């Protein structure tokens, strides 16, 4: 009886081992991957890059150096414009648009005429740039604002016995200094008796004396 029991146990153990072998799943083994060297464009392994340190030692500030930073006002500084000389005779913009020279009042001379009146004509004999003048006859305004162009323009004025003073005041100097003009004077017969030119800064005057002779 004992032999039968022993045989039964042996057979049962063998059957269970076979069933276990058929039902268990195979155990997966981990795949070992070795480290590969980097490949550069030439196909060879690249050496290990040495990255420089991004943290650098900061230089220390030495307040005893020759040129320390100054945080207080320095009395040695000079105010802008110190020593610059400004010519009060020159109008604003004169030095920018012209030669930088000031043109003062100009005396044009004198002329004689026996007629009752004279004709005065002016024109800009150089670059036409908008020059304008005011004309006086014996301190009376006879032309308030005459624009000088490339053509002659003017007026007729009566003469008094003796000296007659003509003044041409430059109202501006146009786009380019100075105020430039040619002035011609005709007698009452239409004959040219005088011709001259002026160069004036704005505000300056050109003066001509006309003497009326008795018949």
mmCIF file of C-alpha atoms in Angstrom:
data_model
loop_
_atom_site.group_PDB
_atom_site.id
_atom_site.type_symbol
_atom_site.label_atom_id
_atom_site.label_comp_id
_atom_site.label_asym_id
_atom_site.label_seq_id
_atom_site.Cartn_x
_atom_site.Cartn_y
_atom_site.Cartn_z
ATOM 1 C CA UNK A 1 0.000 0.000 0.000
ATOM 2 C CA UNK A 2 2.818 2.335 0.780
ATOM 3 C CA UNK A 3 4.399 1.547 -2.600
ATOM 4 C CA UNK A 4 1.221 2.546 -4.356
ATOM 5 C CA UNK A 5 1.070 5.869 -2.513
ATOM 6 C CA UNK A 6 4.706 6.652 -3.324
ATOM 7 C CA UNK A 7 4.152 5.891 -6.999
ATOM 8 C CA UNK A 8 1.089 8.120 -7.045
ATOM 9 C CA UNK A 9 3.020 11.041 -5.583
ATOM 10 C CA UNK A 10 5.790 10.653 -8.115
ATOM 11 C CA UNK A 11 3.435 10.566 -11.074
ATOM 12 C CA UNK A 12 1.496 13.584 -9.782
ATOM 13 C CA UNK A 13 4.696 15.604 -9.398
ATOM 14 C CA UNK A 14 5.836 14.828 -12.940
ATOM 15 C CA UNK A 15 2.446 15.806 -14.419
ATOM 16 C CA UNK A 16 2.414 19.112 -12.565
ATOM 17 C CA UNK A 17 5.932 19.941 -13.726
ATOM 18 C CA UNK A 18 4.919 19.332 -17.348
ATOM 19 C CA UNK A 19 1.826 21.524 -17.083
ATOM 20 C CA UNK A 20 3.877 24.313 -15.529
ATOM 21 C CA UNK A 21 6.423 24.138 -18.332
ATOM 22 C CA UNK A 22 3.666 24.503 -20.964
ATOM 23 C CA UNK A 23 1.773 27.391 -19.375
ATOM 24 C CA UNK A 24 4.586 29.765 -18.159
ATOM 25 C CA UNK A 25 5.584 32.663 -20.492
ATOM 26 C CA UNK A 26 9.251 32.985 -21.449
ATOM 27 C CA UNK A 27 11.206 35.514 -19.382
ATOM 28 C CA UNK A 28 12.469 38.593 -21.402
ATOM 29 C CA UNK A 29 16.131 39.353 -21.032
ATOM 30 C CA UNK A 30 17.227 43.074 -20.994
ATOM 31 C CA UNK A 31 19.077 44.262 -24.107
ATOM 32 C CA UNK A 32 22.456 45.735 -23.338
ATOM 33 C CA UNK A 33 23.338 48.739 -25.585
ATOM 34 C CA UNK A 34 26.902 49.888 -25.603
ATOM 35 C CA UNK A 35 27.763 53.645 -25.802
ATOM 36 C CA UNK A 36 28.716 54.749 -29.311
ATOM 37 C CA UNK A 37 31.294 57.421 -30.107
ATOM 38 C CA UNK A 38 29.937 60.583 -31.888
ATOM 39 C CA UNK A 39 30.647 60.739 -35.611
ATOM 40 C CA UNK A 40 31.657 64.024 -37.268
ATOM 41 C CA UNK A 41 31.146 65.020 -40.909
ATOM 42 C CA UNK A 42 34.384 63.323 -41.971
ATOM 43 C CA UNK A 43 33.142 59.951 -40.681
ATOM 44 C CA UNK A 44 35.626 59.664 -37.823
ATOM 45 C CA UNK A 45 34.958 59.748 -34.137
ATOM 46 C CA UNK A 46 34.965 63.248 -32.686
ATOM 47 C CA UNK A 47 37.023 63.966 -29.595
ATOM 48 C CA UNK A 48 35.309 65.078 -26.435
ATOM 49 C CA UNK A 49 34.555 68.842 -26.521
ATOM 50 C CA UNK A 50 36.043 70.971 -23.789
ATOM 51 C CA UNK A 51 33.542 73.729 -22.942
ATOM 52 C CA UNK A 52 35.055 76.918 -21.495
ATOM 53 C CA UNK A 53 33.879 78.106 -18.150
ATOM 54 C CA UNK A 54 31.031 80.612 -18.394
ATOM 55 C CA UNK A 55 31.855 82.127 -15.026
ATOM 56 C CA UNK A 56 34.769 84.491 -15.150
ATOM 57 C CA UNK A 57 36.399 86.269 -12.361
ATOM 58 C CA UNK A 58 35.186 89.877 -12.236
ATOM 59 C CA UNK A 59 37.866 92.567 -11.975
ATOM 60 C CA UNK A 60 37.843 94.459 -8.752
ATOM 61 C CA UNK A 61 37.381 98.241 -8.717
ATOM 62 C CA UNK A 62 40.366 100.056 -7.325
ATOM 63 C CA UNK A 63 39.298 103.469 -6.054
ATOM 64 C CA UNK A 64 42.974 104.410 -5.605
ATOM 65 C CA UNK A 65 43.690 104.128 -9.347
ATOM 66 C CA UNK A 66 44.684 107.145 -11.454
ATOM 67 C CA UNK A 67 41.235 107.656 -13.057
ATOM 68 C CA UNK A 68 38.549 106.772 -10.507
ATOM 69 C CA UNK A 69 34.880 107.320 -11.337
ATOM 70 C CA UNK A 70 33.754 110.818 -10.276
ATOM 71 C CA UNK A 71 30.245 111.214 -8.916
ATOM 72 C CA UNK A 72 30.587 114.854 -7.807
ATOM 73 C CA UNK A 73 30.531 117.994 -10.027
ATOM 74 C CA UNK A 74 33.925 118.833 -11.488
ATOM 75 C CA UNK A 75 34.804 122.523 -11.329
ATOM 76 C CA UNK A 76 37.322 122.022 -14.117
ATOM 77 C CA UNK A 77 34.539 121.570 -16.725
ATOM 78 C CA UNK A 78 33.966 124.573 -19.026
ATOM 79 C CA UNK A 79 30.471 125.759 -19.888
ATOM 80 C CA UNK A 80 29.517 125.198 -23.543
ATOM 81 C CA UNK A 81 29.972 128.345 -25.640
ATOM 82 C CA UNK A 82 32.564 129.908 -23.336
ATOM 83 C CA UNK A 83 34.907 132.137 -25.330
ATOM 84 C CA UNK A 84 32.662 132.233 -28.423
ATOM 85 C CA UNK A 85 32.326 135.703 -29.935
ATOM 86 C CA UNK A 86 29.085 136.707 -31.661
ATOM 87 C CA UNK A 87 28.967 139.608 -34.083
ATOM 88 C CA UNK A 88 25.822 141.579 -33.127
ATOM 89 C CA UNK A 89 25.735 143.253 -36.550
ATOM 90 C CA UNK A 90 24.954 140.025 -38.372
ATOM 91 C CA UNK A 91 21.299 139.092 -38.599
ATOM 92 C CA UNK A 92 20.155 135.534 -37.732
ATOM 93 C CA UNK A 93 20.943 133.107 -40.541
ATOM 94 C CA UNK A 94 23.359 135.479 -42.274
ATOM 95 C CA UNK A 95 26.401 133.335 -41.636
ATOM 96 C CA UNK A 96 24.541 130.173 -42.603
ATOM 97 C CA UNK A 97 23.266 131.295 -45.981
ATOM 98 C CA UNK A 98 25.992 133.636 -47.111
ATOM 99 C CA UNK A 99 29.729 134.095 -47.021
ATOM 100 C CA UNK A 100 29.704 135.001 -43.324
ATOM 101 C CA UNK A 101 30.682 138.637 -44.069
ATOM 102 C CA UNK A 102 28.658 141.592 -42.847
ATOM 103 C CA UNK A 103 27.788 144.216 -45.480
ATOM 104 C CA UNK A 104 27.152 147.649 -43.908
ATOM 105 C CA UNK A 105 25.578 150.790 -45.359
ATOM 106 C CA UNK A 106 26.905 151.683 -48.788
ATOM 107 C CA UNK A 107 27.283 155.092 -50.459
ATOM 108 C CA UNK A 108 26.540 154.852 -54.165
ATOM 109 C CA UNK A 109 27.760 158.350 -55.116
ATOM 110 C CA UNK A 110 25.879 161.267 -56.652
ATOM 111 C CA UNK A 111 24.354 162.274 -59.969
ATOM 112 C CA UNK A 112 22.961 165.494 -61.471
ATOM 113 C CA UNK A 113 19.752 166.025 -63.391
ATOM 114 C CA UNK A 114 17.836 169.109 -64.592
ATOM 115 C CA UNK A 115 14.529 167.273 -65.159
ATOM 116 C CA UNK A 116 11.416 167.425 -63.031
ATOM 117 C CA UNK A 117 11.589 163.758 -62.085
ATOM 118 C CA UNK A 118 13.753 160.685 -62.456
ATOM 119 C CA UNK A 119 13.016 157.036 -63.042
ATOM 120 C CA UNK A 120 14.587 154.465 -60.700
ATOM 121 C CA UNK A 121 14.717 150.783 -61.672
ATOM 122 C CA UNK A 122 16.330 147.846 -59.858
ATOM 123 C CA UNK A 123 16.929 144.178 -60.494
ATOM 124 C CA UNK A 124 18.793 141.290 -58.857
ATOM 125 C CA UNK A 125 21.896 141.100 -61.055
ATOM 126 C CA UNK A 126 23.093 137.834 -59.498
ATOM 127 C CA UNK A 127 21.203 134.762 -58.285
ATOM 128 C CA UNK A 128 17.480 135.595 -58.033
ATOM 129 C CA UNK A 129 16.680 134.403 -54.523
ATOM 130 C CA UNK A 130 13.901 136.658 -53.222
ATOM 131 C CA UNK A 131 15.770 139.843 -52.251
ATOM 132 C CA UNK A 132 13.458 142.708 -51.263
ATOM 133 C CA UNK A 133 14.108 146.435 -50.677
ATOM 134 C CA UNK A 134 12.333 149.534 -49.374
ATOM 135 C CA UNK A 135 12.973 152.836 -51.206
ATOM 136 C CA UNK A 136 13.053 156.265 -49.516
ATOM 137 C CA UNK A 137 13.134 159.688 -51.183
ATOM 138 C CA UNK A 138 14.201 162.461 -48.786
ATOM 139 C CA UNK A 139 13.271 160.200 -45.819
ATOM 140 C CA UNK A 140 9.805 159.550 -47.239
ATOM 141 C CA UNK A 141 8.866 155.964 -48.206
ATOM 142 C CA UNK A 142 8.108 155.862 -51.927
ATOM 143 C CA UNK A 143 8.186 152.060 -52.323
ATOM 144 C CA UNK A 144 7.271 149.887 -49.341
ATOM 145 C CA UNK A 145 8.364 146.463 -50.558
ATOM 146 C CA UNK A 146 10.020 145.923 -53.929
ATOM 147 C CA UNK A 147 10.791 142.319 -54.857
ATOM 148 C CA UNK A 148 13.950 142.121 -56.939
ATOM 149 C CA UNK A 149 13.724 139.782 -59.913
ATOM 150 C CA UNK A 150 15.830 139.209 -62.998
ATOM 151 C CA UNK A 151 13.994 142.046 -64.805
ATOM 152 C CA UNK A 152 14.145 145.763 -63.986
ATOM 153 C CA UNK A 153 11.298 147.156 -61.898
ATOM 154 C CA UNK A 154 10.950 150.588 -60.339
ATOM 155 C CA UNK A 155 9.156 153.895 -59.907
ATOM 156 C CA UNK A 156 9.304 157.561 -60.910
ATOM 157 C CA UNK A 157 9.964 160.194 -58.228
ATOM 158 C CA UNK A 158 9.771 163.971 -58.366
ATOM 159 C CA UNK A 159 12.905 166.017 -57.682
ATOM 160 C CA UNK A 160 13.170 168.964 -55.356
ATOM 161 C CA UNK A 161 15.566 171.816 -56.021
ATOM 162 C CA UNK A 162 19.007 171.072 -54.684
ATOM 163 C CA UNK A 163 19.961 167.764 -53.078
ATOM 164 C CA UNK A 164 17.678 164.757 -53.112
ATOM 165 C CA UNK A 165 18.569 161.690 -51.089
ATOM 166 C CA UNK A 166 17.603 158.212 -52.274
ATOM 167 C CA UNK A 167 17.915 155.314 -49.792
ATOM 168 C CA UNK A 168 17.517 151.637 -50.637
ATOM 169 C CA UNK A 169 17.012 149.564 -47.462
ATOM 170 C CA UNK A 170 17.605 145.808 -47.699
ATOM 171 C CA UNK A 171 14.602 144.119 -46.094
ATOM 172 C CA UNK A 172 16.234 140.687 -46.270
ATOM 173 C CA UNK A 173 19.007 138.790 -48.002
ATOM 174 C CA UNK A 174 16.841 136.205 -49.737
ATOM 175 C CA UNK A 175 17.940 132.582 -49.782
ATOM 176 C CA UNK A 176 21.606 133.555 -50.053
ATOM 177 C CA UNK A 177 23.316 136.551 -48.464
ATOM 178 C CA UNK A 178 23.911 139.340 -49.230
ATOM 179 C CA UNK A 179 21.129 141.390 -50.756
ATOM 180 C CA UNK A 180 22.368 142.152 -54.284
ATOM 181 C CA UNK A 181 20.981 144.549 -56.859
ATOM 182 C CA UNK A 182 21.737 146.731 -59.847
ATOM 183 C CA UNK A 183 20.140 150.186 -59.824
ATOM 184 C CA UNK A 184 19.752 152.389 -62.900
ATOM 185 C CA UNK A 185 18.536 156.017 -62.951
ATOM 186 C CA UNK A 186 16.921 157.712 -65.975
ATOM 187 C CA UNK A 187 16.071 161.388 -66.461
ATOM 188 C CA UNK A 188 12.668 162.651 -67.578
ATOM 189 C CA UNK A 189 13.765 162.238 -71.208
ATOM 190 C CA UNK A 190 14.374 158.498 -70.768
ATOM 191 C CA UNK A 191 18.158 158.830 -70.867
ATOM 192 C CA UNK A 192 20.298 156.650 -68.613
ATOM 193 C CA UNK A 193 22.257 158.980 -66.317
ATOM 194 C CA UNK A 194 23.475 156.591 -63.636
ATOM 195 C CA UNK A 195 24.089 152.870 -62.984
ATOM 196 C CA UNK A 196 25.589 151.059 -59.988
ATOM 197 C CA UNK A 197 25.309 147.911 -57.840
ATOM 198 C CA UNK A 198 25.046 147.183 -54.127
ATOM 199 C CA UNK A 199 25.816 144.393 -51.689
ATOM 200 C CA UNK A 200 23.853 144.769 -48.436
ATOM 201 C CA UNK A 201 23.091 142.769 -45.342
ATOM 202 C CA UNK A 202 19.511 142.787 -44.077
ATOM 203 C CA UNK A 203 18.823 146.194 -42.489
ATOM 204 C CA UNK A 204 21.652 148.012 -44.288
ATOM 205 C CA UNK A 205 21.046 150.875 -46.719
ATOM 206 C CA UNK A 206 22.517 152.011 -50.024
ATOM 207 C CA UNK A 207 22.385 155.795 -50.512
ATOM 208 C CA UNK A 208 22.423 157.832 -53.721
ATOM 209 C CA UNK A 209 22.414 161.668 -53.896
ATOM 210 C CA UNK A 210 20.602 163.242 -56.853
ATOM 211 C CA UNK A 211 21.220 166.966 -57.367
ATOM 212 C CA UNK A 212 18.593 168.911 -59.332
ATOM 213 C CA UNK A 213 20.171 171.619 -61.432
ATOM 214 C CA UNK A 214 18.252 174.782 -62.341
ATOM 215 C CA UNK A 215 17.496 175.390 -65.990
#
